[in-house]
Amino acid sequence: KKGLLLTPVVHVRGLCEAVVEADLIDALEKFGPICYVMMMPFKRQALVEFSTVESADRCVSCGAKEPVYIAGQQAYFNYSTSKRITRPTNADNPNSGNKVLLLSIQNPLYPITTDVLYTVCNPIGSVLRIVIFKRNGIQAMVEFESVQCAQKAKAALNGADIYAGCCTLKIEYARPTRLNVIKNDNESWDYTKPYLVRRDRGKGRQRQAILGEHPSSYSENGYGPPCPLLPLPGNSRYKLTSVDAPDMVSYPLPQSSSSYSGHAPSSVAMVSGLHPSKMNCTRIFNLFCLYGNIEKVKFMKSVPGTALVEMGDEYAVDRAITHLNSIKVFGKRLNVCVSKQHAVIPSQVFELEDGSSSYKDFAMTRNNRFSSAGQASKNIIQPPSAVLHYYNVPPCISQEHLLRTISGLLEFDSKTEAVEVLTVLNHYQIRIPSKSPVPANRKLN
C-alpha cells in the first residue's frame, strides 16, 4: 500500500438499481462505524464515510479478497480521493433547522406528481411545498412544516416503494431551507397559497384521499395492467405506526404538467454519446421503443453524436432516462436527459455516416408498442439486462439455438452485448418462403 492515499471514504460501485442507504449500512457496518453515506442512485454508485481509516481499509481489503454483496448483488470498492463526504446544509445536525427533504425516485415506472408525493408525505408530517424536477432522473424537494416532521418523514419513508417493486424513495436533507413556488401544478405546489393554481385548467385540483386505486392502464399511454399496492412490510425498518400513516398510498390521476423555474417537462429526450457510424434513427427507435411510443428521431448536425427523440408523452421520456441513461452501446456511454424542446422539427436533414437520413418519422409505424391500452398492457417495463426475450421468429430459422421456435430467451455474457443485439436486430425483417403463412416482419424484443 506504499504511495496509496488511505482515506476513511470508500467509493462503492456495481450497486443494483433498487439499493438504498440502509442496504449499504446493513452490509458494511461490520467493517466499522459509518458516519455518512452519499448515494449516486442514477450511477448505481455510492460514497461511504467510515469513522476511521482502518474501517475503510478493512472494507476495501475484504472486498478485494472475497465478494461482498449489497442487496443481493456483488459490489466493488476502492478508496475515494476525498477525505470527507461533503454534506448538504444541516445534514450532520438536522436539529439546526433544515425542514426540506430531497427525494430521489428510483425506477419510476409510474408518473410522479405533486399529488402523489403529497399523498405519501403529508400523513407523516404537514407538507408546505413540493417541487419536482427532472434532469438525469426524477427528484423532488418537499418542505415540511417543521424539522421534526422532516425527520419523521425521512425515517419512515427512506428506502420504501411508492408502488410495488418500483418508485423507490431515496431521501436526504436538502441544501435549501425553504422552497420558492411560483405556481401550483403537477410539478410544483405551495399548499399555503391555493390561489397560485392556474385559472385556465378548468376544474380545480383533484386531490384524492390516502386510500384509493393503483394506476390502471392510464388511458392509452400504456403503463400496463394494475398491480397491487405495496403495503409497508410489517417487519421492515420502513413500517409506520397506524398513527403515522395508513398501510397503503393512493395514486391520484395525473393532470397535464406545466413548467417550473423555466424547466418544463417535455416529451422530447436528448441522447448524446451515440456512436457516429453504428447508430442511426432506426436503431435509436429499436432501443427506445421499449419505454414508450416514438414519434420522431432527429440527429443534431451542430452536435455530433447527439439526437432528439420525440416520444408519446413526458412519462415515456422519464422511463427512457431511468433505464437507458449511462448504459454502454458500441463502446460509448449514453447520456439521456429531458430536452428543452417540446417537439422535433425536421430541419437541417443530412446524411449519417452509414448513408441513412438524420431524420425519421415513426408516428405511423406498426412497431410502436404503446398505441392502445391493449398493446400497452402487454409491455413489461424492464431495465436493460443480459437476457433478451425474442418472439415472432419463423420455424424455418436454422440456427441451433432458435431451431423450431417462434419465441424464447437469449442470454448473453453481458448486458452491453444484449443491448447492442437488441439495438441492431429489434424489428429485423426475416425473409421466408412466400408459401408460408407467417408474416415476414419479425420482432426480437
Short mmCIF file of N, CA, C and O in Angstrom, two decimals, residues 46-162:
data_model
loop_
_atom_site.label_atom_id
_atom_site.label_comp_id
_atom_site.label_asym_id
_atom_site.label_seq_id
_atom_site.Cartn_x
_atom_site.Cartn_y
_atom_site.Cartn_z
N ALA A 46 -22.00 4.79 -4.83
CA ALA A 46 -22.18 5.49 -3.55
C ALA A 46 -20.83 5.78 -2.93
O ALA A 46 -19.81 5.14 -3.27
N LEU A 47 -20.81 6.74 -2.02
CA LEU A 47 -19.65 7.01 -1.19
C LEU A 47 -20.03 6.70 0.25
O LEU A 47 -21.11 7.08 0.72
N VAL A 48 -19.15 5.98 0.93
CA VAL A 48 -19.40 5.61 2.33
C VAL A 48 -18.25 6.13 3.16
O VAL A 48 -17.08 5.79 2.91
N GLU A 49 -18.57 6.97 4.15
CA GLU A 49 -17.54 7.51 5.04
C GLU A 49 -17.55 6.76 6.36
O GLU A 49 -18.54 6.79 7.09
N PHE A 50 -16.46 6.06 6.65
CA PHE A 50 -16.32 5.37 7.92
C PHE A 50 -15.73 6.33 8.96
O PHE A 50 -15.18 7.38 8.62
N SER A 51 -15.85 5.95 10.21
CA SER A 51 -15.34 6.82 11.28
C SER A 51 -13.83 6.81 11.34
O SER A 51 -13.21 7.76 11.82
N THR A 52 -13.19 5.74 10.83
CA THR A 52 -11.73 5.65 10.85
C THR A 52 -11.21 5.13 9.52
O THR A 52 -11.93 4.44 8.77
N VAL A 53 -9.94 5.44 9.26
CA VAL A 53 -9.28 4.94 8.05
C VAL A 53 -9.16 3.42 8.12
O VAL A 53 -9.28 2.72 7.09
N GLU A 54 -8.97 2.88 9.32
CA GLU A 54 -8.82 1.43 9.49
C GLU A 54 -10.08 0.69 9.04
O GLU A 54 -10.01 -0.37 8.41
N SER A 55 -11.24 1.26 9.35
CA SER A 55 -12.51 0.62 8.94
C SER A 55 -12.64 0.62 7.42
O SER A 55 -13.04 -0.37 6.82
N ALA A 56 -12.30 1.74 6.80
CA ALA A 56 -12.33 1.83 5.34
C ALA A 56 -11.36 0.83 4.72
O ALA A 56 -11.66 0.19 3.71
N ASP A 57 -10.19 0.70 5.33
CA ASP A 57 -9.18 -0.23 4.83
C ASP A 57 -9.68 -1.67 4.89
O ASP A 57 -9.48 -2.47 3.97
N ARG A 58 -10.37 -2.01 5.99
CA ARG A 58 -10.93 -3.37 6.12
C ARG A 58 -11.96 -3.62 5.02
O ARG A 58 -12.02 -4.70 4.44
N CYS A 59 -12.77 -2.62 4.73
CA CYS A 59 -13.80 -2.75 3.70
C CYS A 59 -13.18 -3.00 2.32
O CYS A 59 -13.56 -3.93 1.61
N VAL A 60 -12.20 -2.17 1.96
CA VAL A 60 -11.58 -2.29 0.63
C VAL A 60 -10.79 -3.60 0.52
O VAL A 60 -10.87 -4.31 -0.49
N SER A 61 -10.05 -3.94 1.58
CA SER A 61 -9.23 -5.15 1.55
C SER A 61 -10.09 -6.41 1.47
O SER A 61 -9.83 -7.32 0.69
N CYS A 62 -11.16 -6.44 2.26
CA CYS A 62 -12.05 -7.61 2.25
C CYS A 62 -12.74 -7.75 0.91
O CYS A 62 -12.87 -8.84 0.37
N GLY A 63 -13.18 -6.60 0.34
CA GLY A 63 -13.85 -6.64 -0.96
C GLY A 63 -12.96 -7.12 -2.07
O GLY A 63 -13.43 -7.65 -3.08
N ALA A 64 -11.63 -6.92 -1.91
CA ALA A 64 -10.69 -7.37 -2.94
C ALA A 64 -10.40 -8.86 -2.83
O ALA A 64 -10.04 -9.50 -3.82
N LYS A 65 -10.60 -9.43 -1.64
CA LYS A 65 -10.27 -10.84 -1.41
C LYS A 65 -11.46 -11.75 -1.66
O LYS A 65 -11.32 -12.86 -2.17
N GLU A 66 -12.65 -11.30 -1.26
CA GLU A 66 -13.84 -12.13 -1.41
C GLU A 66 -15.04 -11.25 -1.71
O GLU A 66 -15.07 -10.07 -1.34
N PRO A 67 -16.06 -11.79 -2.40
CA PRO A 67 -17.21 -10.97 -2.79
C PRO A 67 -17.96 -10.42 -1.59
O PRO A 67 -18.16 -11.11 -0.59
N VAL A 68 -18.36 -9.16 -1.70
CA VAL A 68 -19.23 -8.52 -0.71
C VAL A 68 -20.53 -8.16 -1.42
O VAL A 68 -20.50 -7.47 -2.45
N TYR A 69 -21.63 -8.66 -0.91
CA TYR A 69 -22.91 -8.48 -1.57
C TYR A 69 -23.72 -7.40 -0.86
O TYR A 69 -23.82 -7.39 0.38
N ILE A 70 -24.29 -6.50 -1.65
CA ILE A 70 -25.18 -5.47 -1.13
C ILE A 70 -26.51 -5.60 -1.86
O ILE A 70 -26.57 -5.51 -3.08
N ALA A 71 -27.56 -5.87 -1.09
CA ALA A 71 -28.89 -6.10 -1.65
C ALA A 71 -28.86 -7.21 -2.70
O ALA A 71 -29.51 -7.13 -3.75
N GLY A 72 -28.05 -8.26 -2.43
CA GLY A 72 -28.02 -9.43 -3.29
C GLY A 72 -27.12 -9.34 -4.50
O GLY A 72 -27.06 -10.27 -5.30
N GLN A 73 -26.40 -8.22 -4.67
CA GLN A 73 -25.53 -8.08 -5.84
C GLN A 73 -24.12 -7.73 -5.38
O GLN A 73 -23.94 -6.92 -4.48
N GLN A 74 -23.13 -8.33 -6.04
CA GLN A 74 -21.75 -8.08 -5.65
C GLN A 74 -21.36 -6.63 -5.91
O GLN A 74 -21.63 -6.08 -6.97
N ALA A 75 -20.73 -6.02 -4.90
CA ALA A 75 -20.28 -4.64 -5.02
C ALA A 75 -18.76 -4.59 -5.06
O ALA A 75 -18.08 -5.54 -4.65
N TYR A 76 -18.22 -3.48 -5.54
CA TYR A 76 -16.78 -3.32 -5.70
C TYR A 76 -16.35 -2.03 -4.99
O TYR A 76 -17.06 -1.02 -5.02
N PHE A 77 -15.15 -2.06 -4.39
CA PHE A 77 -14.73 -0.96 -3.52
C PHE A 77 -13.35 -0.46 -3.88
O PHE A 77 -12.47 -1.23 -4.28
N ASN A 78 -13.15 0.82 -3.73
CA ASN A 78 -11.82 1.41 -3.77
C ASN A 78 -11.83 2.70 -2.94
O ASN A 78 -12.90 3.21 -2.61
N TYR A 79 -10.66 3.20 -2.62
CA TYR A 79 -10.60 4.41 -1.80
C TYR A 79 -11.03 5.62 -2.63
O TYR A 79 -10.70 5.74 -3.80
N SER A 80 -11.75 6.51 -1.99
CA SER A 80 -12.12 7.77 -2.63
C SER A 80 -10.96 8.75 -2.50
O SER A 80 -10.11 8.63 -1.62
N THR A 81 -10.93 9.72 -3.39
CA THR A 81 -9.91 10.77 -3.29
C THR A 81 -10.28 11.80 -2.23
O THR A 81 -9.45 12.64 -1.87
N SER A 82 -11.51 11.73 -1.73
CA SER A 82 -11.96 12.68 -0.71
C SER A 82 -11.66 12.15 0.69
O SER A 82 -11.76 10.94 0.94
N LYS A 83 -11.31 13.04 1.57
CA LYS A 83 -11.08 12.66 2.96
C LYS A 83 -12.37 12.74 3.78
O LYS A 83 -12.43 12.21 4.89
N ARG A 84 -13.36 13.41 3.21
CA ARG A 84 -14.64 13.56 3.89
C ARG A 84 -15.71 13.83 2.86
O ARG A 84 -15.49 14.53 1.89
N ILE A 85 -16.89 13.25 3.05
CA ILE A 85 -18.00 13.48 2.14
C ILE A 85 -18.61 14.84 2.47
O ILE A 85 -18.91 15.15 3.63
N THR A 86 -18.77 15.67 1.44
CA THR A 86 -19.40 16.98 1.63
C THR A 86 -20.88 16.79 1.93
O THR A 86 -21.62 16.21 1.14
N ARG A 87 -21.29 17.26 3.08
CA ARG A 87 -22.69 17.13 3.50
C ARG A 87 -23.53 18.27 2.96
O ARG A 87 -23.03 19.40 2.84
N PRO A 88 -24.81 17.98 2.63
CA PRO A 88 -25.73 19.08 2.37
C PRO A 88 -25.88 19.93 3.63
O PRO A 88 -25.58 19.48 4.72
N THR A 89 -26.36 21.13 3.46
CA THR A 89 -26.56 22.01 4.60
C THR A 89 -27.40 21.31 5.66
O THR A 89 -28.46 20.76 5.37
N ASN A 90 -26.91 21.34 6.88
CA ASN A 90 -27.63 20.80 8.05
C ASN A 90 -27.72 19.29 8.08
O ASN A 90 -28.44 18.72 8.89
N ALA A 91 -27.02 18.58 7.18
CA ALA A 91 -27.15 17.14 7.15
C ALA A 91 -26.62 16.48 8.42
O ALA A 91 -27.18 15.49 8.89
N ASP A 92 -25.52 17.02 8.98
CA ASP A 92 -24.98 16.44 10.19
C ASP A 92 -25.83 16.75 11.41
O ASP A 92 -25.84 16.00 12.38
N ASN A 93 -26.54 17.88 11.37
CA ASN A 93 -27.33 18.27 12.52
C ASN A 93 -28.71 18.70 12.07
O ASN A 93 -28.97 19.89 11.87
N PRO A 94 -29.62 17.74 11.87
CA PRO A 94 -30.96 18.09 11.41
C PRO A 94 -31.68 19.05 12.34
O PRO A 94 -32.56 19.79 11.92
N ASN A 95 -31.30 19.07 13.60
CA ASN A 95 -31.96 19.96 14.56
C ASN A 95 -31.65 21.44 14.31
O ASN A 95 -32.24 22.32 14.93
N SER A 96 -30.69 21.71 13.40
CA SER A 96 -30.31 23.09 13.17
C SER A 96 -31.35 23.86 12.36
O SER A 96 -31.23 25.06 12.19
N GLY A 97 -32.34 23.19 11.82
CA GLY A 97 -33.43 23.93 11.18
C GLY A 97 -33.78 23.52 9.78
O GLY A 97 -34.59 24.17 9.13
N ASN A 98 -33.17 22.44 9.23
CA ASN A 98 -33.49 22.03 7.87
C ASN A 98 -34.77 21.21 7.85
O ASN A 98 -34.81 20.10 8.38
N LYS A 99 -35.79 21.75 7.22
CA LYS A 99 -37.07 21.04 7.14
C LYS A 99 -37.43 20.67 5.71
O LYS A 99 -38.57 20.30 5.42
N VAL A 100 -36.43 20.77 4.81
CA VAL A 100 -36.65 20.40 3.41
C VAL A 100 -35.92 19.10 3.11
O VAL A 100 -34.73 18.97 3.42
N LEU A 101 -36.62 18.14 2.53
CA LEU A 101 -36.03 16.86 2.16
C LEU A 101 -35.85 16.78 0.65
O LEU A 101 -36.68 17.28 -0.11
N LEU A 102 -34.75 16.14 0.24
CA LEU A 102 -34.52 15.85 -1.17
C LEU A 102 -34.88 14.40 -1.43
O LEU A 102 -34.29 13.48 -0.84
N LEU A 103 -35.84 14.16 -2.31
CA LEU A 103 -36.30 12.81 -2.65
C LEU A 103 -35.80 12.45 -4.04
O LEU A 103 -36.05 13.17 -5.00
N SER A 104 -35.09 11.33 -4.16
CA SER A 104 -34.73 10.77 -5.46
C SER A 104 -35.62 9.55 -5.68
O SER A 104 -35.67 8.66 -4.84
N ILE A 105 -36.32 9.53 -6.81
CA ILE A 105 -37.25 8.43 -7.08
C ILE A 105 -36.57 7.48 -8.06
O ILE A 105 -36.35 7.82 -9.23
N GLN A 106 -36.23 6.32 -7.60
CA GLN A 106 -35.55 5.33 -8.42
C GLN A 106 -36.57 4.38 -9.05
O GLN A 106 -37.56 4.03 -8.45
N ASN A 107 -36.29 3.98 -10.29
CA ASN A 107 -37.16 3.06 -11.04
C ASN A 107 -38.60 3.58 -11.09
O ASN A 107 -39.54 2.89 -10.71
N PRO A 108 -38.82 4.80 -11.60
CA PRO A 108 -40.16 5.39 -11.62
C PRO A 108 -41.00 4.89 -12.79
O PRO A 108 -41.12 5.56 -13.82
N LEU A 109 -41.58 3.72 -12.64
CA LEU A 109 -42.37 3.16 -13.73
C LEU A 109 -43.69 3.89 -13.93
O LEU A 109 -44.31 3.79 -14.99
N TYR A 110 -44.15 4.59 -12.91
CA TYR A 110 -45.40 5.33 -12.99
C TYR A 110 -45.14 6.82 -12.77
O TYR A 110 -44.15 7.20 -12.14
N PRO A 111 -46.02 7.68 -13.28
CA PRO A 111 -45.80 9.12 -13.15
C PRO A 111 -45.72 9.57 -11.69
O PRO A 111 -46.48 9.11 -10.83
N ILE A 112 -44.81 10.49 -11.43
CA ILE A 112 -44.66 11.08 -10.10
C ILE A 112 -45.10 12.53 -10.20
O ILE A 112 -44.51 13.32 -10.94
N THR A 113 -46.13 12.90 -9.47
CA THR A 113 -46.67 14.25 -9.48
C THR A 113 -46.71 14.80 -8.06
O THR A 113 -46.47 14.07 -7.09
N THR A 114 -47.05 16.08 -7.94
CA THR A 114 -47.18 16.67 -6.61
C THR A 114 -48.28 15.96 -5.81
O THR A 114 -48.16 15.79 -4.59
N ASP A 115 -49.34 15.54 -6.48
CA ASP A 115 -50.41 14.81 -5.80
C ASP A 115 -49.89 13.51 -5.18
O ASP A 115 -50.21 13.17 -4.05
N VAL A 116 -49.07 12.79 -5.94
CA VAL A 116 -48.53 11.53 -5.46
C VAL A 116 -47.67 11.76 -4.21
O VAL A 116 -47.84 11.09 -3.19
N LEU A 117 -46.74 12.71 -4.29
CA LEU A 117 -45.84 12.96 -3.17
C LEU A 117 -46.56 13.53 -1.96
O LEU A 117 -46.24 13.21 -0.82
N TYR A 118 -47.56 14.37 -2.20
CA TYR A 118 -48.34 14.91 -1.08
C TYR A 118 -49.08 13.77 -0.37
O TYR A 118 -49.12 13.69 0.86
N THR A 119 -49.65 12.86 -1.16
CA THR A 119 -50.38 11.74 -0.59
C THR A 119 -49.46 10.84 0.24
O THR A 119 -49.87 10.31 1.28
N VAL A 120 -48.21 10.70 -0.18
CA VAL A 120 -47.26 9.86 0.53
C VAL A 120 -46.73 10.55 1.80
O VAL A 120 -46.62 9.93 2.85
N CYS A 121 -46.40 11.84 1.68
CA CYS A 121 -45.68 12.53 2.75
C CYS A 121 -46.57 13.19 3.80
O CYS A 121 -46.23 13.22 4.99
N ASN A 122 -47.70 13.77 3.39
CA ASN A 122 -48.49 14.59 4.31
C ASN A 122 -49.05 13.83 5.52
O ASN A 122 -49.17 14.42 6.60
N PRO A 123 -49.40 12.54 5.39
CA PRO A 123 -49.88 11.83 6.59
C PRO A 123 -48.83 11.73 7.69
O PRO A 123 -49.16 11.56 8.86
N ILE A 124 -47.56 11.85 7.33
CA ILE A 124 -46.48 11.72 8.32
C ILE A 124 -46.17 13.06 8.97
O ILE A 124 -45.91 13.15 10.17
N GLY A 125 -46.17 14.12 8.17
CA GLY A 125 -45.93 15.47 8.67
C GLY A 125 -46.49 16.48 7.71
O GLY A 125 -46.45 16.27 6.49
N SER A 126 -47.00 17.58 8.21
CA SER A 126 -47.67 18.57 7.37
C SER A 126 -46.72 19.11 6.30
O SER A 126 -45.64 19.63 6.60
N VAL A 127 -47.12 18.98 5.02
CA VAL A 127 -46.31 19.43 3.89
C VAL A 127 -46.71 20.85 3.50
O VAL A 127 -47.90 21.14 3.33
N LEU A 128 -45.71 21.72 3.35
CA LEU A 128 -45.98 23.10 2.94
C LEU A 128 -45.80 23.29 1.44
O LEU A 128 -46.64 23.92 0.79
N ARG A 129 -44.73 22.75 0.88
CA ARG A 129 -44.43 22.98 -0.55
C ARG A 129 -43.72 21.76 -1.14
O ARG A 129 -43.00 21.07 -0.44
N ILE A 130 -43.94 21.56 -2.44
CA ILE A 130 -43.28 20.48 -3.18
C ILE A 130 -42.81 21.03 -4.51
O ILE A 130 -43.53 21.76 -5.19
N VAL A 131 -41.60 20.66 -4.90
CA VAL A 131 -41.07 20.99 -6.22
C VAL A 131 -40.48 19.71 -6.82
O VAL A 131 -39.68 19.03 -6.18
N ILE A 132 -40.88 19.37 -8.04
CA ILE A 132 -40.37 18.19 -8.75
C ILE A 132 -39.51 18.67 -9.92
O ILE A 132 -39.90 19.59 -10.64
N PHE A 133 -38.34 18.08 -10.11
CA PHE A 133 -37.50 18.44 -11.25
C PHE A 133 -36.97 17.17 -11.88
O PHE A 133 -36.71 16.17 -11.21
N LYS A 134 -36.81 17.21 -13.21
CA LYS A 134 -36.43 16.04 -13.99
C LYS A 134 -35.24 16.38 -14.86
O LYS A 134 -35.35 17.14 -15.79
N ARG A 135 -34.11 15.82 -14.51
CA ARG A 135 -32.92 16.01 -15.34
C ARG A 135 -32.38 14.63 -15.68
O ARG A 135 -32.81 14.01 -16.63
N ASN A 136 -31.43 14.12 -14.89
CA ASN A 136 -30.95 12.75 -15.10
C ASN A 136 -31.71 11.80 -14.17
O ASN A 136 -31.13 11.04 -13.42
N GLY A 137 -33.00 11.86 -14.25
CA GLY A 137 -33.85 11.08 -13.35
C GLY A 137 -34.90 11.99 -12.74
O GLY A 137 -35.02 13.16 -13.10
N ILE A 138 -35.67 11.46 -11.81
CA ILE A 138 -36.74 12.24 -11.17
C ILE A 138 -36.37 12.48 -9.72
O ILE A 138 -36.12 11.55 -8.96
N GLN A 139 -36.35 13.75 -9.34
CA GLN A 139 -36.09 14.14 -7.97
C GLN A 139 -37.11 15.18 -7.55
O GLN A 139 -37.76 15.81 -8.39
N ALA A 140 -37.26 15.35 -6.25
CA ALA A 140 -38.20 16.33 -5.73
C ALA A 140 -37.69 16.86 -4.40
O ALA A 140 -36.94 16.19 -3.69
N MET A 141 -38.09 18.08 -4.07
CA MET A 141 -37.85 18.64 -2.75
C MET A 141 -39.20 18.84 -2.08
O MET A 141 -40.14 19.35 -2.69
N VAL A 142 -39.28 18.43 -0.82
CA VAL A 142 -40.51 18.54 -0.06
C VAL A 142 -40.21 19.34 1.20
O VAL A 142 -39.34 18.96 1.99
N GLU A 143 -40.92 20.45 1.36
CA GLU A 143 -40.75 21.28 2.55
C GLU A 143 -41.86 20.97 3.55
O GLU A 143 -43.04 21.07 3.23
N PHE A 144 -41.44 20.61 4.76
CA PHE A 144 -42.40 20.28 5.81
C PHE A 144 -42.60 21.48 6.74
O PHE A 144 -41.86 22.46 6.70
N GLU A 145 -43.60 21.37 7.58
CA GLU A 145 -43.95 22.46 8.50
C GLU A 145 -42.87 22.67 9.56
O GLU A 145 -42.65 23.78 10.02
N SER A 146 -42.18 21.58 9.93
CA SER A 146 -41.17 21.68 10.96
C SER A 146 -40.04 20.69 10.69
O SER A 146 -40.18 19.76 9.89
N VAL A 147 -38.91 20.91 11.38
CA VAL A 147 -37.78 19.99 11.28
C VAL A 147 -38.17 18.61 11.78
O VAL A 147 -37.78 17.59 11.21
N GLN A 148 -38.98 18.58 12.82
CA GLN A 148 -39.40 17.30 13.39
C GLN A 148 -40.22 16.49 12.37
O GLN A 148 -40.06 15.28 12.26
N CYS A 149 -41.09 17.18 11.62
CA CYS A 149 -41.87 16.50 10.58
C CYS A 149 -40.95 15.92 9.50
O CYS A 149 -41.15 14.80 9.03
N ALA A 150 -39.93 16.69 9.12
CA ALA A 150 -38.99 16.23 8.10
C ALA A 150 -38.20 15.02 8.59
O ALA A 150 -38.01 14.04 7.86
N GLN A 151 -37.76 15.07 9.84
CA GLN A 151 -37.02 13.94 10.42
C GLN A 151 -37.89 12.69 10.43
O GLN A 151 -37.44 11.59 10.09
N LYS A 152 -39.13 12.88 10.84
CA LYS A 152 -40.06 11.75 10.93
C LYS A 152 -40.30 11.14 9.54
O LYS A 152 -40.32 9.90 9.37
N ALA A 153 -40.48 11.99 8.53
CA ALA A 153 -40.73 11.51 7.18
C ALA A 153 -39.51 10.78 6.62
O ALA A 153 -39.64 9.73 5.98
N LYS A 154 -38.32 11.32 6.87
CA LYS A 154 -37.10 10.67 6.38
C LYS A 154 -36.93 9.29 7.00
O LYS A 154 -36.62 8.31 6.31
N ALA A 155 -37.16 9.20 8.30
CA ALA A 155 -37.00 7.91 8.98
C ALA A 155 -38.03 6.90 8.51
O ALA A 155 -37.76 5.71 8.39
N ALA A 156 -39.24 7.37 8.21
CA ALA A 156 -40.33 6.46 7.86
C ALA A 156 -40.31 6.01 6.41
O ALA A 156 -40.66 4.88 6.08
N LEU A 157 -39.88 6.90 5.50
CA LEU A 157 -40.05 6.64 4.07
C LEU A 157 -38.77 6.31 3.32
O LEU A 157 -38.84 5.83 2.19
N ASN A 158 -37.61 6.58 3.88
CA ASN A 158 -36.36 6.34 3.16
C ASN A 158 -36.21 4.85 2.82
O ASN A 158 -36.19 4.00 3.70
N GLY A 159 -36.14 4.56 1.53
CA GLY A 159 -36.00 3.18 1.07
C GLY A 159 -37.30 2.48 0.75
O GLY A 159 -37.29 1.36 0.26
N ALA A 160 -38.43 3.13 1.03
CA ALA A 160 -39.73 2.50 0.76
C ALA A 160 -40.12 2.65 -0.71
O ALA A 160 -39.66 3.56 -1.41
N ASP A 161 -40.96 1.74 -1.21
CA ASP A 161 -41.51 1.82 -2.57
C ASP A 161 -42.88 2.49 -2.52
O ASP A 161 -43.71 2.14 -1.70
N ILE A 162 -43.11 3.45 -3.43
CA ILE A 162 -44.44 4.05 -3.53
C ILE A 162 -45.41 3.02 -4.09
O ILE A 162 -46.53 2.87 -3.62
#
